Amino acid sequence: MSLESSDSSRETLLRRAVIVSLFLSWALFGAWVVWWFLFRELTSRVIFVDLNPLESGSSMDHTAFRVALQQELLPWVPAVLLAPFVLWLADRFPLFGKKRYAHSIILLLGGTSFVVFCSLFQDRAARRQPIVAPTPAIETWFPPGLDKTPGGEFGIPLTKAIGRDPQADIPEAFGLPPEVDPRRLPGVIVDREDMKKRIERNWAQIASRSEAALAGLPSAPSSFIGFLDGFIFVALVGFSHAWTFFRTARKENERSALLLLRNAQARALALQAQLQPHFLFNTLNGIAMLVRKNPDAAEEMVTSLSELLRIALDGERKSEIPLREELHFTDRYLGIQRMRFGSRLRVKRSVAPETLDILVPALLIQPLIENAIHHGIEPRLEGGEVRILASLEEEMLMIAIEDDGVGFGKSGAGSGSGIGLKSVRERLSALHPGRHEFRIEKPSGGGVRMMIRLPARLVAHTE
């Protein structure tokens, strides 16, 4: 097994372990929530809220607020607990493909189970929720017999403490005239703590008589709650399918981009392979011309050509190389041409150092120089000069090959119809579609200037 496949398998196992851990953690959390809402024994069935504290200094009951908030969020609890499993079910049985009809039946059964579970959960949990009730003011007066009859746990609350001393002044009490002394009325007076104990002790009877009013929800879930649960299930399934389509589209885009890149590289390599025989033919033709005039120079030219071919063939499988390697190859080619033309060929080079590590198509500059020499310098008896320029402008690499030769119209210079120039155009289009520029123009001083503009991509250095 290769190192790359081993890393991929390890990554897959790690991802699966994380997913399983998350699902188990969520399942344990769900079990705790179910216990909390459905099976936990309540310490108190009634949570009292002090609406008229005597000297407590605070009217905020945090326990009552928590219970009220819990009851408001209760309808959403089962949907949140089941959401990961619904998303998994929708991803495992999508509504597309060859088995979409069978999957639709599975999702329909899953949706029905989802609604039933949510309804049962909400109904049972609502009946086990503590009731938030106001604490009687200070003391409560019960008329005769009211405290002994069913429902007689609620009397008339008094706003102030009456006290136990019959000689004390009688304060005003809610529901009674100021001149009436509750202590002299028939009935029973209980204080706040006694009232709490009475309600807690008789809660079973109170709940059986007033369940719909005190339990917060009716005995059966309404049709609206069932519709809401069904809508939540459909929304979760829709989200899962949308996420699946998004992932599929992203993978397809990545695959298409990779395919286009590989096709472009293959096309560039094919064009480069076509260019190498053309370059070899022209160079051998120059050697043949030197054999009769200067056999020693021809022999040296063959030696230089062998080294040049070694460099070219070593890079045959690469569609792009750093600019410094392309310039090194170009220098070897110019060395051969200097043997042929002697002092008639002059070369100047102005290359910015920051451009040397930028990738360029292999055999990009050599055809341009060959075109300048063949069409611009060779027709002139006195020869001429070839200039190589490279600079970086706004994240774009600028390459220019100039000559002061015969210019346009004399020998087809700048027409761009030769094999070398045609190959340069096609390879730039393959590697940088819509993001490059290649133009041929006539400078004011004569000759031909060939300009290339392409994205500046640095070589990826690997350790």
PDB file of N, CA and C in Angstrom, residues 61-102:
ATOM      1  N   ASP A  61     -37.988  35.619  40.964  1.00  0.00           N
ATOM      2  CA  ASP A  61     -37.857  34.214  41.320  1.00  0.00           C
ATOM      3  C   ASP A  61     -37.188  33.493  40.152  1.00  0.00           C
ATOM      4  N   HIS A  62     -35.911  33.170  40.281  1.00  0.00           N
ATOM      5  CA  HIS A  62     -35.150  32.562  39.182  1.00  0.00           C
ATOM      6  C   HIS A  62     -35.655  31.158  38.874  1.00  0.00           C
ATOM      7  N   THR A  63     -36.058  30.419  39.870  1.00  0.00           N
ATOM      8  CA  THR A  63     -36.563  29.066  39.628  1.00  0.00           C
ATOM      9  C   THR A  63     -37.829  29.107  38.783  1.00  0.00           C
ATOM     10  N   ALA A  64     -38.731  30.033  39.125  1.00  0.00           N
ATOM     11  CA  ALA A  64     -39.959  30.163  38.350  1.00  0.00           C
ATOM     12  C   ALA A  64     -39.659  30.582  36.916  1.00  0.00           C
ATOM     13  N   PHE A  65     -38.697  31.470  36.736  1.00  0.00           N
ATOM     14  CA  PHE A  65     -38.335  31.900  35.377  1.00  0.00           C
ATOM     15  C   PHE A  65     -37.778  30.736  34.564  1.00  0.00           C
ATOM     16  N   ARG A  66     -36.946  29.907  35.199  1.00  0.00           N
ATOM     17  CA  ARG A  66     -36.376  28.758  34.485  1.00  0.00           C
ATOM     18  C   ARG A  66     -37.467  27.769  34.084  1.00  0.00           C
ATOM     19  N   VAL A  67     -38.399  27.518  34.982  1.00  0.00           N
ATOM     20  CA  VAL A  67     -39.477  26.582  34.673  1.00  0.00           C
ATOM     21  C   VAL A  67     -40.353  27.126  33.549  1.00  0.00           C
ATOM     22  N   ALA A  68     -40.662  28.428  33.590  1.00  0.00           N
ATOM     23  CA  ALA A  68     -41.482  29.020  32.538  1.00  0.00           C
ATOM     24  C   ALA A  68     -40.789  28.948  31.182  1.00  0.00           C
ATOM     25  N   LEU A  69     -39.486  29.235  31.161  1.00  0.00           N
ATOM     26  CA  LEU A  69     -38.735  29.146  29.907  1.00  0.00           C
ATOM     27  C   LEU A  69     -38.687  27.708  29.407  1.00  0.00           C
ATOM     28  N   GLN A  70     -38.512  26.763  30.318  1.00  0.00           N
ATOM     29  CA  GLN A  70     -38.484  25.348  29.952  1.00  0.00           C
ATOM     30  C   GLN A  70     -39.792  24.915  29.305  1.00  0.00           C
ATOM     31  N   GLN A  71     -40.917  25.413  29.835  1.00  0.00           N
ATOM     32  CA  GLN A  71     -42.204  25.067  29.275  1.00  0.00           C
ATOM     33  C   GLN A  71     -42.415  25.698  27.901  1.00  0.00           C
ATOM     34  N   GLU A  72     -41.857  26.900  27.672  1.00  0.00           N
ATOM     35  CA  GLU A  72     -41.974  27.545  26.368  1.00  0.00           C
ATOM     36  C   GLU A  72     -41.185  26.798  25.301  1.00  0.00           C
ATOM     37  N   LEU A  73     -40.030  26.239  25.681  1.00  0.00           N
ATOM     38  CA  LEU A  73     -39.179  25.530  24.721  1.00  0.00           C
ATOM     39  C   LEU A  73     -39.551  24.060  24.578  1.00  0.00           C
ATOM     40  N   LEU A  74     -40.449  23.578  25.420  1.00  0.00           N
ATOM     41  CA  LEU A  74     -40.776  22.152  25.430  1.00  0.00           C
ATOM     42  C   LEU A  74     -41.208  21.604  24.062  1.00  0.00           C
ATOM     43  N   PRO A  75     -42.058  22.292  23.266  1.00  0.00           N
ATOM     44  CA  PRO A  75     -42.474  21.719  21.974  1.00  0.00           C
ATOM     45  C   PRO A  75     -41.329  21.460  21.002  1.00  0.00           C
ATOM     46  N   TRP A  76     -40.184  22.162  21.189  1.00  0.00           N
ATOM     47  CA  TRP A  76     -39.068  22.009  20.248  1.00  0.00           C
ATOM     48  C   TRP A  76     -38.067  20.955  20.692  1.00  0.00           C
ATOM     49  N   VAL A  77     -38.160  20.486  21.924  1.00  0.00           N
ATOM     50  CA  VAL A  77     -37.152  19.560  22.460  1.00  0.00           C
ATOM     51  C   VAL A  77     -37.072  18.265  21.661  1.00  0.00           C
ATOM     52  N   PRO A  78     -38.165  17.538  21.402  1.00  0.00           N
ATOM     53  CA  PRO A  78     -38.034  16.267  20.662  1.00  0.00           C
ATOM     54  C   PRO A  78     -37.520  16.459  19.241  1.00  0.00           C
ATOM     55  N   ALA A  79     -37.909  17.572  18.584  1.00  0.00           N
ATOM     56  CA  ALA A  79     -37.419  17.815  17.221  1.00  0.00           C
ATOM     57  C   ALA A  79     -35.915  18.034  17.206  1.00  0.00           C
ATOM     58  N   VAL A  80     -35.404  18.768  18.193  1.00  0.00           N
ATOM     59  CA  VAL A  80     -33.958  19.005  18.282  1.00  0.00           C
ATOM     60  C   VAL A  80     -33.224  17.697  18.565  1.00  0.00           C
ATOM     61  N   LEU A  81     -33.777  16.866  19.441  1.00  0.00           N
ATOM     62  CA  LEU A  81     -33.120  15.599  19.773  1.00  0.00           C
ATOM     63  C   LEU A  81     -33.036  14.672  18.557  1.00  0.00           C
ATOM     64  N   LEU A  82     -34.093  14.636  17.747  1.00  0.00           N
ATOM     65  CA  LEU A  82     -34.129  13.711  16.618  1.00  0.00           C
ATOM     66  C   LEU A  82     -33.526  14.277  15.345  1.00  0.00           C
ATOM     67  N   ALA A  83     -33.162  15.565  15.342  1.00  0.00           N
ATOM     68  CA  ALA A  83     -32.668  16.204  14.113  1.00  0.00           C
ATOM     69  C   ALA A  83     -31.468  15.477  13.499  1.00  0.00           C
ATOM     70  N   PRO A  84     -30.417  15.101  14.265  1.00  0.00           N
ATOM     71  CA  PRO A  84     -29.288  14.398  13.632  1.00  0.00           C
ATOM     72  C   PRO A  84     -29.696  13.077  12.988  1.00  0.00           C
ATOM     73  N   PHE A  85     -30.613  12.363  13.596  1.00  0.00           N
ATOM     74  CA  PHE A  85     -31.022  11.070  13.059  1.00  0.00           C
ATOM     75  C   PHE A  85     -31.899  11.247  11.811  1.00  0.00           C
ATOM     76  N   VAL A  86     -32.703  12.310  11.782  1.00  0.00           N
ATOM     77  CA  VAL A  86     -33.488  12.602  10.581  1.00  0.00           C
ATOM     78  C   VAL A  86     -32.559  12.985   9.427  1.00  0.00           C
ATOM     79  N   LEU A  87     -31.534  13.791   9.716  1.00  0.00           N
ATOM     80  CA  LEU A  87     -30.570  14.175   8.680  1.00  0.00           C
ATOM     81  C   LEU A  87     -29.830  12.945   8.149  1.00  0.00           C
ATOM     82  N   TRP A  88     -29.468  12.039   9.053  1.00  0.00           N
ATOM     83  CA  TRP A  88     -28.808  10.800   8.601  1.00  0.00           C
ATOM     84  C   TRP A  88     -29.751   9.969   7.752  1.00  0.00           C
ATOM     85  N   LEU A  89     -31.012   9.855   8.168  1.00  0.00           N
ATOM     86  CA  LEU A  89     -31.989   9.066   7.421  1.00  0.00           C
ATOM     87  C   LEU A  89     -32.203   9.644   6.019  1.00  0.00           C
ATOM     88  N   ALA A  90     -32.303  10.969   5.917  1.00  0.00           N
ATOM     89  CA  ALA A  90     -32.502  11.600   4.610  1.00  0.00           C
ATOM     90  C   ALA A  90     -31.269  11.453   3.726  1.00  0.00           C
ATOM     91  N   ASP A  91     -30.089  11.475   4.345  1.00  0.00           N
ATOM     92  CA  ASP A  91     -28.862  11.296   3.558  1.00  0.00           C
ATOM     93  C   ASP A  91     -28.692   9.847   3.118  1.00  0.00           C
ATOM     94  N   ARG A  92     -29.130   8.912   3.963  1.00  0.00           N
ATOM     95  CA  ARG A  92     -28.994   7.492   3.632  1.00  0.00           C
ATOM     96  C   ARG A  92     -30.030   7.044   2.602  1.00  0.00           C
ATOM     97  N   PHE A  93     -31.208   7.655   2.615  1.00  0.00           N
ATOM     98  CA  PHE A  93     -32.281   7.281   1.690  1.00  0.00           C
ATOM     99  C   PHE A  93     -32.776   8.521   0.950  1.00  0.00           C
ATOM    100  N   PRO A  94     -32.004   9.042   0.011  1.00  0.00           N
ATOM    101  CA  PRO A  94     -32.383  10.278  -0.692  1.00  0.00           C
ATOM    102  C   PRO A  94     -33.535  10.039  -1.665  1.00  0.00           C
ATOM    103  N   LEU A  95     -34.231  11.130  -1.985  1.00  0.00           N
ATOM    104  CA  LEU A  95     -35.382  11.055  -2.891  1.00  0.00           C
ATOM    105  C   LEU A  95     -34.962  11.258  -4.341  1.00  0.00           C
ATOM    106  N   PHE A  96     -33.884  10.654  -4.725  1.00  0.00           N
ATOM    107  CA  PHE A  96     -33.448  10.676  -6.124  1.00  0.00           C
ATOM    108  C   PHE A  96     -32.650   9.395  -6.384  1.00  0.00           C
ATOM    109  N   GLY A  97     -32.449   9.105  -7.642  1.00  0.00           N
ATOM    110  CA  GLY A  97     -31.769   7.869  -8.002  1.00  0.00           C
ATOM    111  C   GLY A  97     -32.766   6.773  -8.347  1.00  0.00           C
ATOM    112  N   LYS A  98     -32.262   5.597  -8.585  1.00  0.00           N
ATOM    113  CA  LYS A  98     -33.092   4.480  -9.013  1.00  0.00           C
ATOM    114  C   LYS A  98     -34.040   3.998  -7.912  1.00  0.00           C
ATOM    115  N   LYS A  99     -33.654   4.162  -6.640  1.00  0.00           N
ATOM    116  CA  LYS A  99     -34.465   3.655  -5.530  1.00  0.00           C
ATOM    117  C   LYS A  99     -35.267   4.764  -4.848  1.00  0.00           C
ATOM    118  N   ARG A 100     -35.557   5.827  -5.575  1.00  0.00           N
ATOM    119  CA  ARG A 100     -36.217   6.961  -4.937  1.00  0.00           C
ATOM    120  C   ARG A 100     -37.622   6.618  -4.431  1.00  0.00           C
ATOM    121  N   TYR A 101     -38.342   5.705  -5.110  1.00  0.00           N
ATOM    122  CA  TYR A 101     -39.692   5.350  -4.667  1.00  0.00           C
ATOM    123  C   TYR A 101     -39.641   4.548  -3.370  1.00  0.00           C
ATOM    124  N   ALA A 102     -38.717   3.593  -3.295  1.00  0.00           N
ATOM    125  CA  ALA A 102     -38.554   2.836  -2.053  1.00  0.00           C
ATOM    126  C   ALA A 102     -38.087   3.756  -0.920  1.00  0.00           C
TER     127      ALA A 102
END
